[in-house]
Coordinates of C-alpha atoms and ligand atoms in Angstrom, one line a residue:
Chain A
M1 CA 21.4 11.4 -5.8
K2 CA 21.2 7.7 -5.3
F3 CA 18.5 5.7 -7.1
D4 CA 17.5 3.6 -4.1
F5 CA 17.2 6.8 -1.9
I6 CA 14.8 8.5 -4.4
L7 CA 12.9 5.2 -4.7
H8 CA 12.4 5.0 -0.9
W9 CA 10.8 8.4 -0.7
L10 CA 8.7 7.9 -3.8
W11 CA 7.6 4.7 -2.3
A12 CA 6.9 6.3 1.1
L13 CA 4.8 9.0 -0.7
V14 CA 2.7 6.5 -2.8
F15 CA 2.3 4.2 0.2
S16 CA 1.0 7.1 2.3
I17 CA -1.5 8.1 -0.4
L18 CA -2.7 4.5 -0.7
A19 CA -3.1 4.2 3.1
L20 CA -5.0 7.5 3.5
S21 CA -7.3 7.0 0.5
G22 CA -7.9 3.4 1.5
I23 CA -8.6 4.2 5.1
A24 CA -11.0 6.9 4.0
M25 CA -12.9 4.3 2.1
A26 CA -13.0 1.9 4.9
G27 CA -16.1 3.4 6.4
A28 CA -17.4 6.3 8.5
K29 CA -15.1 5.6 11.4
Y30 CA -12.2 6.9 9.4
G31 CA -14.1 8.7 6.6
W32 CA -13.0 12.1 8.0
V33 CA -9.5 11.5 6.6
M34 CA -10.8 12.7 3.2
Q35 CA -14.0 14.6 4.3
Y36 CA -16.2 11.6 3.4
D37 CA -15.5 12.1 -0.3
I38 CA -15.5 8.4 -1.0
A39 CA -15.7 8.7 -4.8
T40 CA -12.6 10.8 -4.9
A41 CA -10.9 8.4 -2.5
D42 CA -11.7 5.6 -4.9
I43 CA -10.1 7.3 -7.9
V44 CA -7.1 8.5 -6.0
H45 CA -6.6 5.0 -4.6
R46 CA -6.8 3.3 -8.0
L47 CA -4.4 5.9 -9.6
A48 CA -1.9 5.5 -6.7
A49 CA -2.3 1.7 -6.9
A50 CA -1.2 1.8 -10.6
I51 CA 1.9 3.8 -9.6
Y52 CA 2.5 1.4 -6.7
V53 CA 2.4 -1.6 -9.1
L54 CA 4.7 0.1 -11.4
L55 CA 7.2 0.9 -8.6
T56 CA 7.0 -2.7 -7.4
L57 CA 7.8 -3.9 -10.9
I58 CA 10.8 -1.5 -11.1
V59 CA 12.2 -2.6 -7.7
I60 CA 11.8 -6.3 -8.6
I61 CA 13.5 -5.9 -11.9
Y62 CA 16.3 -3.8 -10.3
E63 CA 16.9 -6.5 -7.7
M64 CA 16.9 -9.2 -10.3
I65 CA 19.5 -7.4 -12.4
R66 CA 21.6 -6.8 -9.3
I67 CA 21.6 -10.5 -8.5
L68 CA 22.3 -11.6 -12.0
R69 CA 25.2 -9.2 -12.1
R70 CA 26.4 -10.5 -8.7
D71 CA 26.3 -6.9 -7.5
Q72 CA 27.3 -7.1 -3.8
T73 CA 27.1 -3.5 -2.8
R74 CA 24.7 -2.8 0.0
K75 CA 21.7 -0.7 -0.8
P76 CA 20.2 0.2 2.6
W77 CA 17.4 2.2 1.1
I78 CA 16.0 -0.4 -1.3
V79 CA 12.5 -1.2 -0.2
F80 CA 12.6 -5.0 -0.8
G81 CA 15.1 -7.1 1.0
P82 CA 15.6 -10.7 2.2
S83 CA 15.3 -9.9 5.8
G84 CA 13.8 -7.5 8.4
Y85 CA 11.5 -4.7 7.3
G86 CA 12.5 -5.1 3.7
L87 CA 11.1 -8.7 3.8
F88 CA 7.9 -7.5 5.6
T89 CA 7.4 -4.8 2.9
F90 CA 8.0 -7.3 0.1
I91 CA 5.4 -9.8 1.4
T92 CA 2.8 -7.3 2.4
T93 CA 3.2 -5.5 -1.0
L94 CA 2.6 -8.8 -2.8
I95 CA -0.5 -9.5 -0.8
F96 CA -1.8 -5.9 -1.3
I97 CA -1.3 -6.2 -5.0
I98 CA -2.8 -9.6 -5.4
T99 CA -5.9 -8.9 -3.3
G100 CA -6.2 -5.4 -4.8
A101 CA -6.1 -6.9 -8.3
V102 CA -8.9 -9.4 -7.4
I103 CA -11.0 -6.6 -5.9
W104 CA -10.3 -4.4 -9.0
L105 CA -11.1 -7.0 -11.6
F106 CA -13.9 -8.9 -10.0
M107 CA -15.8 -6.3 -8.0
D108 CA -18.8 -6.5 -10.4
S109 CA -18.7 -10.1 -11.2
N110 CA -17.7 -12.2 -8.2
H111 CA -18.9 -10.9 -5.0
A112 CA -17.7 -13.7 -2.8
A113 CA -14.1 -13.3 -3.9
T114 CA -14.4 -9.5 -3.6
A115 CA -15.7 -9.8 0.0
F116 CA -13.0 -12.2 1.0
T117 CA -10.0 -10.3 -0.6
L118 CA -11.4 -6.9 0.6
W119 CA -11.4 -8.2 4.1
I120 CA -7.7 -9.3 3.9
H121 CA -6.8 -6.0 2.1
E122 CA -8.4 -3.9 4.9
K123 CA -7.0 -5.8 7.9
L124 CA -3.6 -5.9 6.3
T125 CA -3.7 -2.1 6.0
Y126 CA -3.9 -1.7 9.8
L127 CA -1.0 -4.0 10.3
A128 CA 1.1 -2.3 7.6
A129 CA 0.3 1.2 9.0
A130 CA 1.3 0.2 12.5
S131 CA 4.5 -1.3 11.2
V132 CA 5.4 1.8 9.2
I133 CA 5.1 3.9 12.3
W134 CA 7.4 1.5 14.1
H135 CA 9.8 1.8 11.1
I136 CA 9.8 5.6 11.3
Y137 CA 10.4 5.4 15.0
M138 CA 13.4 3.0 14.5
K139 CA 14.9 5.1 11.8
T140 CA 14.4 8.5 13.5
H141 CA 18.0 9.4 13.0
A142 CA 17.2 9.9 9.3
L143 CA 14.9 12.8 10.1
K144 CA 17.6 14.8 11.8
W145 CA 19.0 17.7 9.8
P146 CA 22.5 16.6 9.0
K147 CA 24.8 18.8 11.2
K148 CA 28.1 17.2 12.0
K149 CA 27.8 13.7 10.7
A150 CA 26.4 13.8 7.2
R151 CA 27.0 10.1 6.8
R152 CA 24.2 7.8 7.6
G153 CA 24.3 4.0 7.6
R154 CA 25.7 2.9 4.3
Chain B
M1 CA 10.6 6.7 25.7
F2 CA 11.5 10.4 25.5
N3 CA 15.2 10.2 25.1
K4 CA 16.9 12.8 23.1
Q5 CA 17.8 10.6 20.2
K6 CA 14.1 10.1 19.3
R7 CA 13.1 13.8 19.5
P8 CA 12.6 14.2 15.7
F9 CA 10.1 11.3 15.8
W10 CA 7.9 13.1 18.4
Q11 CA 8.2 16.4 16.5
L12 CA 7.0 14.6 13.4
S13 CA 4.2 13.0 15.4
S14 CA 3.1 16.4 16.8
V15 CA 2.9 17.8 13.3
F16 CA 0.6 14.9 12.3
A17 CA -1.4 15.3 15.5
V18 CA -2.1 18.9 14.7
I19 CA -3.2 18.0 11.1
V20 CA -5.5 15.3 12.5
V21 CA -7.1 17.7 15.0
L22 CA -7.6 20.3 12.2
V23 CA -9.2 17.8 9.8
L24 CA -11.5 16.5 12.6
A25 CA -12.5 19.9 13.6
L26 CA -13.3 20.7 9.9
S27 CA -15.4 17.7 9.4
W28 CA -17.3 18.2 12.6
S29 CA -18.2 21.7 11.6
N30 CA -20.0 20.5 8.5
P31 CA -21.6 17.2 9.4
S32 CA -22.3 14.9 6.5
E33 CA -25.6 13.2 6.9
K34 CA -25.0 11.0 3.9
V35 CA -22.7 8.7 5.6
S36 CA -24.6 8.3 8.8
Q37 CA -25.5 4.7 8.0
M38 CA -22.0 3.6 7.2
D39 CA -20.5 2.5 10.4
A40 CA -18.9 -0.7 9.1
S41 CA -16.1 -0.8 6.7
M42 CA -16.8 -2.0 3.2
A43 CA -14.9 -5.2 3.9
D44 CA -16.9 -5.9 7.0
M45 CA -20.2 -5.1 5.3
M46 CA -19.5 -7.4 2.4
S47 CA -18.3 -10.2 4.5
Q48 CA -21.5 -10.0 6.6
E49 CA -23.8 -9.8 3.7
L50 CA -22.0 -12.3 1.4
L51 CA -19.3 -14.3 3.1
G52 CA -21.6 -15.6 5.8
S53 CA -23.3 -17.8 3.3
A54 CA -20.5 -18.4 0.9
T55 CA -18.8 -21.6 0.3
V56 CA -15.3 -22.2 -1.1
P57 CA -16.5 -23.0 -4.6
D58 CA -18.2 -19.6 -4.7
L59 CA -14.8 -18.0 -4.7
F60 CA -14.1 -19.5 -8.1
N61 CA -17.6 -19.4 -9.7
P62 CA -18.5 -15.8 -10.7
G63 CA -22.1 -15.0 -10.8
T64 CA -23.4 -17.5 -8.2
M65 CA -23.4 -14.8 -5.5
D66 CA -24.7 -11.8 -7.5
S67 CA -25.9 -8.9 -5.4
P68 CA -29.5 -7.7 -5.7
E69 CA -28.4 -4.6 -7.6
A70 CA -26.6 -6.6 -10.2
L71 CA -29.5 -9.0 -10.7
S72 CA -32.1 -6.2 -11.1
G73 CA -29.9 -4.5 -13.7
N74 CA -29.2 -1.5 -11.4
G75 CA -25.6 -2.3 -10.8
E76 CA -22.6 -0.1 -11.2
H77 CA -22.5 -0.2 -15.0
A78 CA -26.2 -0.3 -15.8
G79 CA -27.5 2.5 -17.9
H80 CA -24.2 3.9 -19.3
H81 CA -23.0 1.3 -21.8
Q82 CA -21.1 3.5 -24.2
Q83 CA -18.8 4.6 -21.4
A84 CA -16.7 7.2 -23.0
G85 CA -14.7 9.9 -21.3
K86 CA -11.4 10.6 -19.6
L87 CA -12.2 8.6 -16.5
Y88 CA -13.0 5.5 -18.5
A89 CA -9.7 5.9 -20.5
I90 CA -7.8 6.2 -17.2
H91 CA -9.6 3.1 -16.0
L92 CA -8.6 1.2 -19.2
I93 CA -5.0 2.2 -19.0
T94 CA -4.5 1.5 -15.3
T95 CA -6.3 -1.9 -15.6
A96 CA -4.2 -2.8 -18.6
L97 CA -1.1 -1.9 -16.6
L98 CA -2.3 -4.0 -13.7
V99 CA -3.0 -7.0 -15.8
F100 CA 0.3 -6.8 -17.6
A101 CA 2.4 -6.2 -14.5
L102 CA 0.9 -8.8 -12.3
P103 CA 2.4 -11.9 -13.9
V104 CA 5.8 -10.2 -14.3
I105 CA 5.7 -9.2 -10.6
L106 CA 4.7 -12.7 -9.5
A107 CA 7.4 -14.3 -11.6
G108 CA 10.0 -11.8 -10.4
A109 CA 9.0 -12.3 -6.8
L110 CA 9.3 -16.1 -7.2
F111 CA 12.8 -15.6 -8.7
L112 CA 13.9 -13.4 -5.8
A113 CA 12.4 -15.8 -3.2
I114 CA 14.6 -18.6 -4.7
V115 CA 17.8 -16.6 -5.3
W116 CA 17.8 -14.1 -2.4
P117 CA 19.1 -16.2 0.6
K118 CA 22.4 -17.0 -1.1
P119 CA 23.9 -13.6 -1.8
V120 CA 22.9 -12.6 1.7
K121 CA 25.0 -15.3 3.3
R122 CA 28.0 -14.3 1.2
R123 CA 27.5 -10.7 2.1
N124 CA 27.6 -11.5 5.8
S125 CA 30.6 -13.7 5.7
K126 CA 32.7 -11.0 4.1
Ligands
HEM201 C1 0.0 0.1 0.5 C2 -0.8 -0.5 -0.2 C3 -2.4 -0.4 0.0 C4 -3.1 0.0 1.1 C5 -2.6 0.4 2.5 C6 -4.5 -0.2 0.7 C7 -5.6 0.0 1.5 C8 -6.9 -0.1 1.2 C9 -8.1 0.0 2.0 C10 -8.0 0.4 3.5 C11 -9.2 -0.1 1.3 C12 -10.6 0.0 1.8 C13 -11.1 -1.4 2.2 C14 -12.6 -1.3 2.7 O1 -13.3 -0.5 2.2 O2 -12.9 -2.1 3.6 C15 -8.8 -0.4 -0.1 C16 -9.7 -0.7 -1.1 C17 -9.2 -1.0 -2.4 N1 -7.9 -1.2 -2.8 FE1 -6.3 -0.9 -1.7 N2 -4.6 -0.6 -0.6 C18 -3.3 -0.8 -1.1 C19 -2.9 -1.2 -2.3 C20 -3.7 -1.5 -3.4 C21 -3.3 -2.0 -4.6 C22 -1.8 -2.2 -5.0 C23 -4.4 -2.2 -5.4 C24 -4.6 -2.6 -6.8 C25 -3.8 -3.4 -7.5 C26 -5.5 -1.8 -4.6 C27 -6.9 -1.9 -5.0 C28 -7.9 -1.6 -4.2 C29 -9.3 -1.6 -4.7 C30 -9.7 -1.9 -6.1 C31 -10.1 -1.2 -3.5 C32 -11.6 -1.1 -3.6 C33 -12.0 0.3 -3.9 C34 -13.4 0.5 -4.3 O3 -14.2 0.6 -3.5 O4 -13.5 0.5 -5.6 N3 -5.1 -1.4 -3.3 N4 -7.4 -0.4 -0.1
HEM202 C1 9.4 9.7 7.8 C2 9.3 8.5 7.3 C3 10.5 7.5 7.1 C4 11.8 7.6 7.5 C5 12.5 8.6 8.4 C6 12.5 6.4 7.0 C7 13.8 6.1 7.1 C8 14.4 5.0 6.5 C9 15.8 4.8 6.5 C10 16.9 5.6 7.2 C11 16.1 3.6 5.8 C12 17.4 3.0 5.5 C13 17.8 1.9 6.4 C14 19.2 1.8 6.8 O1 19.9 2.8 6.6 O2 19.6 0.8 7.3 C15 14.8 3.1 5.4 C16 14.6 1.9 4.7 C17 13.4 1.4 4.3 N1 12.2 2.1 4.4 FE1 11.9 3.9 5.3 N2 11.5 5.7 6.2 C18 10.3 6.4 6.3 C19 9.1 6.0 5.7 C20 8.9 4.8 5.0 C21 7.6 4.4 4.5 C22 6.3 5.2 4.5 C23 7.8 3.2 3.9 C24 6.8 2.4 3.2 C25 6.3 1.3 3.6 C26 9.2 2.8 4.2 C27 9.8 1.6 3.8 C28 11.2 1.3 3.9 C29 11.8 0.0 3.6 C30 11.0 -1.2 3.1 C31 13.1 0.1 3.8 C32 14.2 -1.0 3.6 C33 14.2 -2.0 4.6 C34 15.3 -1.9 5.6 O3 16.4 -1.7 5.2 O4 15.0 -2.0 6.8 N3 9.9 3.8 4.8 N4 13.8 4.0 5.8

């Protein structure tokens, strides 16, 4: 199986865990997502975030190697790209990681910075969640069980 | 909206709708009193309590905006100073990973931001 294909679904999985556990922490309005177990949501969120950071690192290094080797093959499943949804994911991921790191590292020591980055982190979640639904809608064809045409955009 | 091409999307949506209804029903059947005061998100709470009076320099000067809990020594870490245990180990490892990966990610992202546009043009013209 293709590396970028596996990566996409691993990415989608970790993203979903982050979004669900994050939204569960975002207050009583959405707390039902994880039965109001906010302590668990916190641990789950931080573990998934570590994996997410690792995946981001892998994708970036993979893309850098591809460019340095002048690899021109198209990789439609790769999650970071210079245009379209790939670019959106690239930028939002960087913001999630930077704000997440500030929250993570300074939550106990710098409350102004935490409040500010947490606000960005939360509002960005709603934008990214809406966008991913749009993405799934646009790519619906990938959900079909391959019957006649097993080839998808390559 | 409901054309045939998009049917799998609506099928997936209905699966999620069912899950949402089930979870909602479950959490209504055992109401949790403990969260009844939490009707704002953490981000909104903190920005009301802290950001309202913050100035830009506060963002870069830790300690000037300490919360009441931290000042009274009742903060998150008070009372358990020899934090041993699995959870703490996980915390250390993930934090180390984060601190190590962050500069590499930033440098790599900068690299891609500079180099990306060119190969794309070449790809398209082919
Ligand atoms: C797809 C990516 C992500 C999404 C959708 C997401 C979403 C969220 C949401 C909704 C919250 C709750 C905000 C609030 O309570 O108002 C949150 C909290 C948090 N996030 Fe994320 N997040 C993501 C990635 C990350 C990453 C990569 C990191 C770390 C590097 C991170 C670290 C944190 C931390 C430390 C908190 C505070 C949790 C606490 O209460 O201890 N997040 N996230
Ligand atoms: C059921 C859910 C999903 C389906 C059916 C799906 C489908 C697809 C397909 C078919 C592609 C390849 C694009 C092409 O062939 O041109 C793709 C690319 C991509 N997917 Fe997903 N995906 C799903 C969930 C997600 C999630 C949760 C994320 C996380 C944010 C995500 C992020 C991306 C990104 C960034 C790309 C590359 C950008 C692009 O080429 O447009 N996907 N997806």
